[in-house]
């Protein structure tokens, strides 16, 4: 449902079809709280809530962004990446900034972003924004980054531009998540292994308390 809404909003705003639609899931973590940014072990899994992107490249350096859930628009240029008062924009600019630092210069783009991950609820809406945009830019610009490189760009964007000292678990789970599986991740070495999560007599219930972290 959300992907269709995002795609239709893109057509309305930019009078064209998006070149790509991207889905980036949020995550839960079952074991290992606060151990990711301390280089420990974690056991996350992707969830069925996600952030969706409708995006097309431009021929200039202008980046036009629209946050569907917030009904908010913002534009910036790839040659003038400065922090804004809008937190949702800073995650996007941070990703572009990290692409440039890696020598992967990107064109401008038109973008609509939105989804059904509750903001500030601890299920990684920010990481989904970072990894989703990293995936889209990598695909559209043909920059040939590996999945782990895109994960690292998402983490670096949050650390360096947004200023949040997060670990790598959130971005890793968003990009490496697999259906009906959890990921045992060593946040120091980035070695990982999938384990099937088969609970025939139990249900994992993820509750949104409404209290933002």
mmCIF file of C-alpha atoms in Angstrom:
data_model
loop_
_atom_site.group_PDB
_atom_site.id
_atom_site.type_symbol
_atom_site.label_atom_id
_atom_site.label_comp_id
_atom_site.label_asym_id
_atom_site.label_seq_id
_atom_site.Cartn_x
_atom_site.Cartn_y
_atom_site.Cartn_z
ATOM 1 C CA UNK A 1 0.000 0.000 0.000
ATOM 2 C CA UNK A 2 2.662 2.494 1.039
ATOM 3 C CA UNK A 3 4.780 1.907 -2.050
ATOM 4 C CA UNK A 4 1.822 2.815 -4.280
ATOM 5 C CA UNK A 5 1.119 5.975 -2.281
ATOM 6 C CA UNK A 6 4.765 7.009 -2.475
ATOM 7 C CA UNK A 7 4.870 6.322 -6.204
ATOM 8 C CA UNK A 8 1.666 8.281 -6.861
ATOM 9 C CA UNK A 9 2.920 11.239 -4.815
ATOM 10 C CA UNK A 10 6.104 11.250 -6.878
ATOM 11 C CA UNK A 11 4.064 11.472 -10.092
ATOM 12 C CA UNK A 12 1.998 14.300 -8.638
ATOM 13 C CA UNK A 13 5.004 16.340 -7.503
ATOM 14 C CA UNK A 14 7.463 15.764 -10.324
ATOM 15 C CA UNK A 15 5.124 15.006 -13.272
ATOM 16 C CA UNK A 16 7.027 11.860 -14.190
ATOM 17 C CA UNK A 17 7.504 8.209 -13.268
ATOM 18 C CA UNK A 18 10.120 7.376 -10.630
ATOM 19 C CA UNK A 19 13.120 5.496 -12.002
ATOM 20 C CA UNK A 20 13.188 3.153 -9.017
ATOM 21 C CA UNK A 21 11.083 2.235 -5.964
ATOM 22 C CA UNK A 22 13.083 1.032 -2.953
ATOM 23 C CA UNK A 23 11.881 -0.638 0.254
ATOM 24 C CA UNK A 24 14.097 -0.530 3.381
ATOM 25 C CA UNK A 25 12.805 -2.390 6.483
ATOM 26 C CA UNK A 26 13.138 -1.463 10.120
ATOM 27 C CA UNK A 27 14.489 -3.910 12.689
ATOM 28 C CA UNK A 28 14.129 -5.425 16.135
ATOM 29 C CA UNK A 29 16.941 -6.787 18.293
ATOM 30 C CA UNK A 30 16.355 -9.874 20.423
ATOM 31 C CA UNK A 31 19.682 -10.143 22.273
ATOM 32 C CA UNK A 32 22.459 -7.619 22.891
ATOM 33 C CA UNK A 33 21.197 -4.182 23.839
ATOM 34 C CA UNK A 34 23.844 -1.409 23.741
ATOM 35 C CA UNK A 35 26.476 -3.896 22.574
ATOM 36 C CA UNK A 36 26.537 -2.843 18.922
ATOM 37 C CA UNK A 37 28.327 0.478 19.466
ATOM 38 C CA UNK A 38 30.578 -1.294 21.991
ATOM 39 C CA UNK A 39 31.698 -3.826 19.345
ATOM 40 C CA UNK A 40 29.813 -6.766 20.830
ATOM 41 C CA UNK A 41 27.362 -9.396 19.586
ATOM 42 C CA UNK A 42 23.742 -8.717 18.642
ATOM 43 C CA UNK A 43 20.816 -10.765 17.315
ATOM 44 C CA UNK A 44 18.640 -8.475 15.164
ATOM 45 C CA UNK A 45 16.011 -9.215 12.536
ATOM 46 C CA UNK A 46 14.278 -7.127 9.889
ATOM 47 C CA UNK A 47 10.575 -6.455 10.489
ATOM 48 C CA UNK A 48 7.536 -6.015 8.254
ATOM 49 C CA UNK A 49 7.493 -2.226 8.677
ATOM 50 C CA UNK A 50 9.512 -0.248 6.144
ATOM 51 C CA UNK A 51 10.481 3.062 4.573
ATOM 52 C CA UNK A 52 9.794 3.416 0.852
ATOM 53 C CA UNK A 53 11.543 5.612 -1.696
ATOM 54 C CA UNK A 54 10.439 6.798 -5.124
ATOM 55 C CA UNK A 55 13.444 8.429 -6.755
ATOM 56 C CA UNK A 56 14.808 9.607 -10.104
ATOM 57 C CA UNK A 57 18.144 11.192 -10.965
ATOM 58 C CA UNK A 58 18.347 14.729 -12.314
ATOM 59 C CA UNK A 59 20.874 16.212 -14.757
ATOM 60 C CA UNK A 60 21.878 18.972 -12.319
ATOM 61 C CA UNK A 61 23.025 18.988 -8.667
ATOM 62 C CA UNK A 62 19.620 19.844 -7.166
ATOM 63 C CA UNK A 63 18.089 17.353 -4.691
ATOM 64 C CA UNK A 64 14.345 17.805 -4.167
ATOM 65 C CA UNK A 65 13.001 15.779 -1.240
ATOM 66 C CA UNK A 66 9.477 15.254 0.054
ATOM 67 C CA UNK A 67 8.648 13.444 3.315
ATOM 68 C CA UNK A 68 5.245 11.845 2.734
ATOM 69 C CA UNK A 69 4.329 11.219 6.381
ATOM 70 C CA UNK A 70 5.343 14.716 7.461
ATOM 71 C CA UNK A 71 4.004 16.542 4.373
ATOM 72 C CA UNK A 72 7.304 18.402 4.306
ATOM 73 C CA UNK A 73 9.518 19.461 1.384
ATOM 74 C CA UNK A 74 13.170 20.471 1.289
ATOM 75 C CA UNK A 75 15.743 21.019 -1.435
ATOM 76 C CA UNK A 76 19.532 21.106 -1.282
ATOM 77 C CA UNK A 77 22.445 21.024 -3.721
ATOM 78 C CA UNK A 78 25.116 18.351 -3.852
ATOM 79 C CA UNK A 79 27.816 21.055 -3.838
ATOM 80 C CA UNK A 80 26.464 22.680 -0.657
ATOM 81 C CA UNK A 81 25.885 19.984 1.967
ATOM 82 C CA UNK A 82 25.178 21.707 5.263
ATOM 83 C CA UNK A 83 23.156 20.577 8.264
ATOM 84 C CA UNK A 84 19.559 21.813 8.428
ATOM 85 C CA UNK A 85 17.013 22.286 11.199
ATOM 86 C CA UNK A 86 14.985 19.400 9.734
ATOM 87 C CA UNK A 87 16.183 16.107 11.187
ATOM 88 C CA UNK A 88 14.664 13.964 8.414
ATOM 89 C CA UNK A 89 16.600 15.894 5.773
ATOM 90 C CA UNK A 90 19.905 15.532 7.610
ATOM 91 C CA UNK A 91 19.832 11.738 7.253
ATOM 92 C CA UNK A 92 19.472 12.138 3.483
ATOM 93 C CA UNK A 93 22.175 14.792 3.173
ATOM 94 C CA UNK A 94 24.471 12.683 5.342
ATOM 95 C CA UNK A 95 24.247 9.787 2.882
ATOM 96 C CA UNK A 96 25.047 12.062 -0.083
ATOM 97 C CA UNK A 97 27.956 13.484 1.920
ATOM 98 C CA UNK A 98 29.381 10.001 2.544
ATOM 99 C CA UNK A 99 29.049 9.083 -1.147
ATOM 100 C CA UNK A 100 31.106 12.150 -1.989
ATOM 101 C CA UNK A 101 33.725 11.347 0.663
ATOM 102 C CA UNK A 102 34.050 7.886 -0.887
ATOM 103 C CA UNK A 103 34.686 9.462 -4.289
ATOM 104 C CA UNK A 104 31.262 8.373 -5.575
ATOM 105 C CA UNK A 105 29.920 11.700 -6.804
ATOM 106 C CA UNK A 106 26.166 11.569 -7.297
ATOM 107 C CA UNK A 107 23.867 13.635 -9.466
ATOM 108 C CA UNK A 108 20.936 15.469 -7.989
ATOM 109 C CA UNK A 109 17.628 13.674 -7.624
ATOM 110 C CA UNK A 110 13.893 14.017 -7.091
ATOM 111 C CA UNK A 111 12.663 11.973 -4.141
ATOM 112 C CA UNK A 112 9.566 11.034 -2.170
ATOM 113 C CA UNK A 113 10.160 9.091 1.054
ATOM 114 C CA UNK A 114 7.669 7.676 3.540
ATOM 115 C CA UNK A 115 6.433 4.510 5.182
ATOM 116 C CA UNK A 116 4.990 2.831 8.244
ATOM 117 C CA UNK A 117 7.936 2.624 10.663
ATOM 118 C CA UNK A 118 7.003 4.752 13.695
ATOM 119 C CA UNK A 119 9.505 7.575 14.153
ATOM 120 C CA UNK A 120 11.634 7.556 17.302
ATOM 121 C CA UNK A 121 10.235 4.213 18.472
ATOM 122 C CA UNK A 122 13.523 2.321 18.532
ATOM 123 C CA UNK A 123 12.966 0.213 15.419
ATOM 124 C CA UNK A 124 15.426 2.080 13.219
ATOM 125 C CA UNK A 125 13.457 4.362 10.934
ATOM 126 C CA UNK A 126 16.638 6.444 10.555
ATOM 127 C CA UNK A 127 18.756 3.461 9.470
ATOM 128 C CA UNK A 128 16.075 2.500 6.945
ATOM 129 C CA UNK A 129 16.209 6.017 5.495
ATOM 130 C CA UNK A 130 20.004 5.848 5.235
ATOM 131 C CA UNK A 131 20.262 2.390 3.714
ATOM 132 C CA UNK A 132 17.328 2.910 1.373
ATOM 133 C CA UNK A 133 18.819 6.066 -0.091
ATOM 134 C CA UNK A 134 22.287 4.479 -0.253
ATOM 135 C CA UNK A 135 20.841 1.538 -2.211
ATOM 136 C CA UNK A 136 18.944 3.833 -4.588
ATOM 137 C CA UNK A 137 21.922 6.097 -5.279
ATOM 138 C CA UNK A 138 24.250 3.125 -5.733
ATOM 139 C CA UNK A 139 21.852 1.561 -8.251
ATOM 140 C CA UNK A 140 21.017 4.708 -10.204
ATOM 141 C CA UNK A 141 24.582 6.069 -10.336
ATOM 142 C CA UNK A 142 26.087 2.615 -11.024
ATOM 143 C CA UNK A 143 28.700 3.149 -8.321
ATOM 144 C CA UNK A 144 29.096 -0.615 -7.704
ATOM 145 C CA UNK A 145 29.248 -0.461 -3.913
ATOM 146 C CA UNK A 146 28.898 -3.769 -2.080
ATOM 147 C CA UNK A 147 26.099 -4.298 0.433
ATOM 148 C CA UNK A 148 28.469 -3.940 3.379
ATOM 149 C CA UNK A 149 29.873 -0.710 1.900
ATOM 150 C CA UNK A 150 26.343 0.698 1.710
ATOM 151 C CA UNK A 151 25.765 -0.366 5.332
ATOM 152 C CA UNK A 152 28.954 1.449 6.344
ATOM 153 C CA UNK A 153 27.896 4.572 4.438
ATOM 154 C CA UNK A 154 24.582 4.589 6.320
ATOM 155 C CA UNK A 155 26.330 4.291 9.687
ATOM 156 C CA UNK A 156 28.891 6.954 8.774
ATOM 157 C CA UNK A 157 26.115 9.345 7.706
ATOM 158 C CA UNK A 158 24.489 9.033 11.129
ATOM 159 C CA UNK A 159 27.794 9.285 13.024
ATOM 160 C CA UNK A 160 29.448 12.082 11.053
ATOM 161 C CA UNK A 161 26.662 14.273 9.665
ATOM 162 C CA UNK A 162 23.673 13.719 11.934
ATOM 163 C CA UNK A 163 25.907 13.373 14.998
ATOM 164 C CA UNK A 164 24.445 10.201 16.559
ATOM 165 C CA UNK A 165 27.012 7.751 17.951
ATOM 166 C CA UNK A 166 25.167 4.636 16.768
ATOM 167 C CA UNK A 167 26.677 1.239 16.038
ATOM 168 C CA UNK A 168 26.317 -0.676 12.798
ATOM 169 C CA UNK A 169 23.542 -3.087 13.823
ATOM 170 C CA UNK A 170 20.569 -1.055 12.573
ATOM 171 C CA UNK A 171 21.884 -0.459 9.074
ATOM 172 C CA UNK A 172 23.200 -4.039 8.876
ATOM 173 C CA UNK A 173 19.834 -5.560 9.813
ATOM 174 C CA UNK A 174 17.992 -3.341 7.326
ATOM 175 C CA UNK A 175 20.168 -4.432 4.409
ATOM 176 C CA UNK A 176 21.017 -8.025 5.383
ATOM 177 C CA UNK A 177 17.680 -9.034 6.930
ATOM 178 C CA UNK A 178 16.201 -12.293 5.627
ATOM 179 C CA UNK A 179 12.662 -13.665 5.921
ATOM 180 C CA UNK A 180 12.004 -15.877 8.988
ATOM 181 C CA UNK A 181 15.589 -15.460 10.194
ATOM 182 C CA UNK A 182 17.622 -13.612 12.801
ATOM 183 C CA UNK A 183 21.224 -12.484 12.300
ATOM 184 C CA UNK A 184 23.983 -13.183 14.801
ATOM 185 C CA UNK A 185 26.317 -10.280 14.118
ATOM 186 C CA UNK A 186 29.734 -9.592 15.598
ATOM 187 C CA UNK A 187 29.834 -5.789 15.474
ATOM 188 C CA UNK A 188 33.618 -5.768 15.749
ATOM 189 C CA UNK A 189 34.541 -8.084 12.871
ATOM 190 C CA UNK A 190 31.193 -7.851 10.989
ATOM 191 C CA UNK A 191 31.114 -11.628 10.763
ATOM 192 C CA UNK A 192 27.510 -12.813 10.698
ATOM 193 C CA UNK A 193 25.384 -15.922 10.502
ATOM 194 C CA UNK A 194 21.670 -16.471 9.841
ATOM 195 C CA UNK A 195 19.560 -18.605 12.159
ATOM 196 C CA UNK A 196 15.980 -19.632 11.366
ATOM 197 C CA UNK A 197 13.420 -18.165 13.763
ATOM 198 C CA UNK A 198 10.812 -20.914 13.924
ATOM 199 C CA UNK A 199 8.467 -20.445 16.886
ATOM 200 C CA UNK A 200 5.392 -22.623 16.180
ATOM 201 C CA UNK A 201 3.958 -22.152 19.688
ATOM 202 C CA UNK A 202 5.054 -18.570 20.342
ATOM 203 C CA UNK A 203 4.691 -15.142 18.807
ATOM 204 C CA UNK A 204 7.114 -12.227 18.994
ATOM 205 C CA UNK A 205 4.999 -9.139 19.656
ATOM 206 C CA UNK A 206 6.516 -5.734 18.951
ATOM 207 C CA UNK A 207 4.627 -3.017 20.815
ATOM 208 C CA UNK A 208 4.797 0.712 20.173
ATOM 209 C CA UNK A 209 4.459 2.346 23.583
ATOM 210 C CA UNK A 210 4.189 5.780 21.998
ATOM 211 C CA UNK A 211 7.157 6.960 24.066
ATOM 212 C CA UNK A 212 9.976 8.247 21.856
ATOM 213 C CA UNK A 213 13.526 7.322 22.780
#
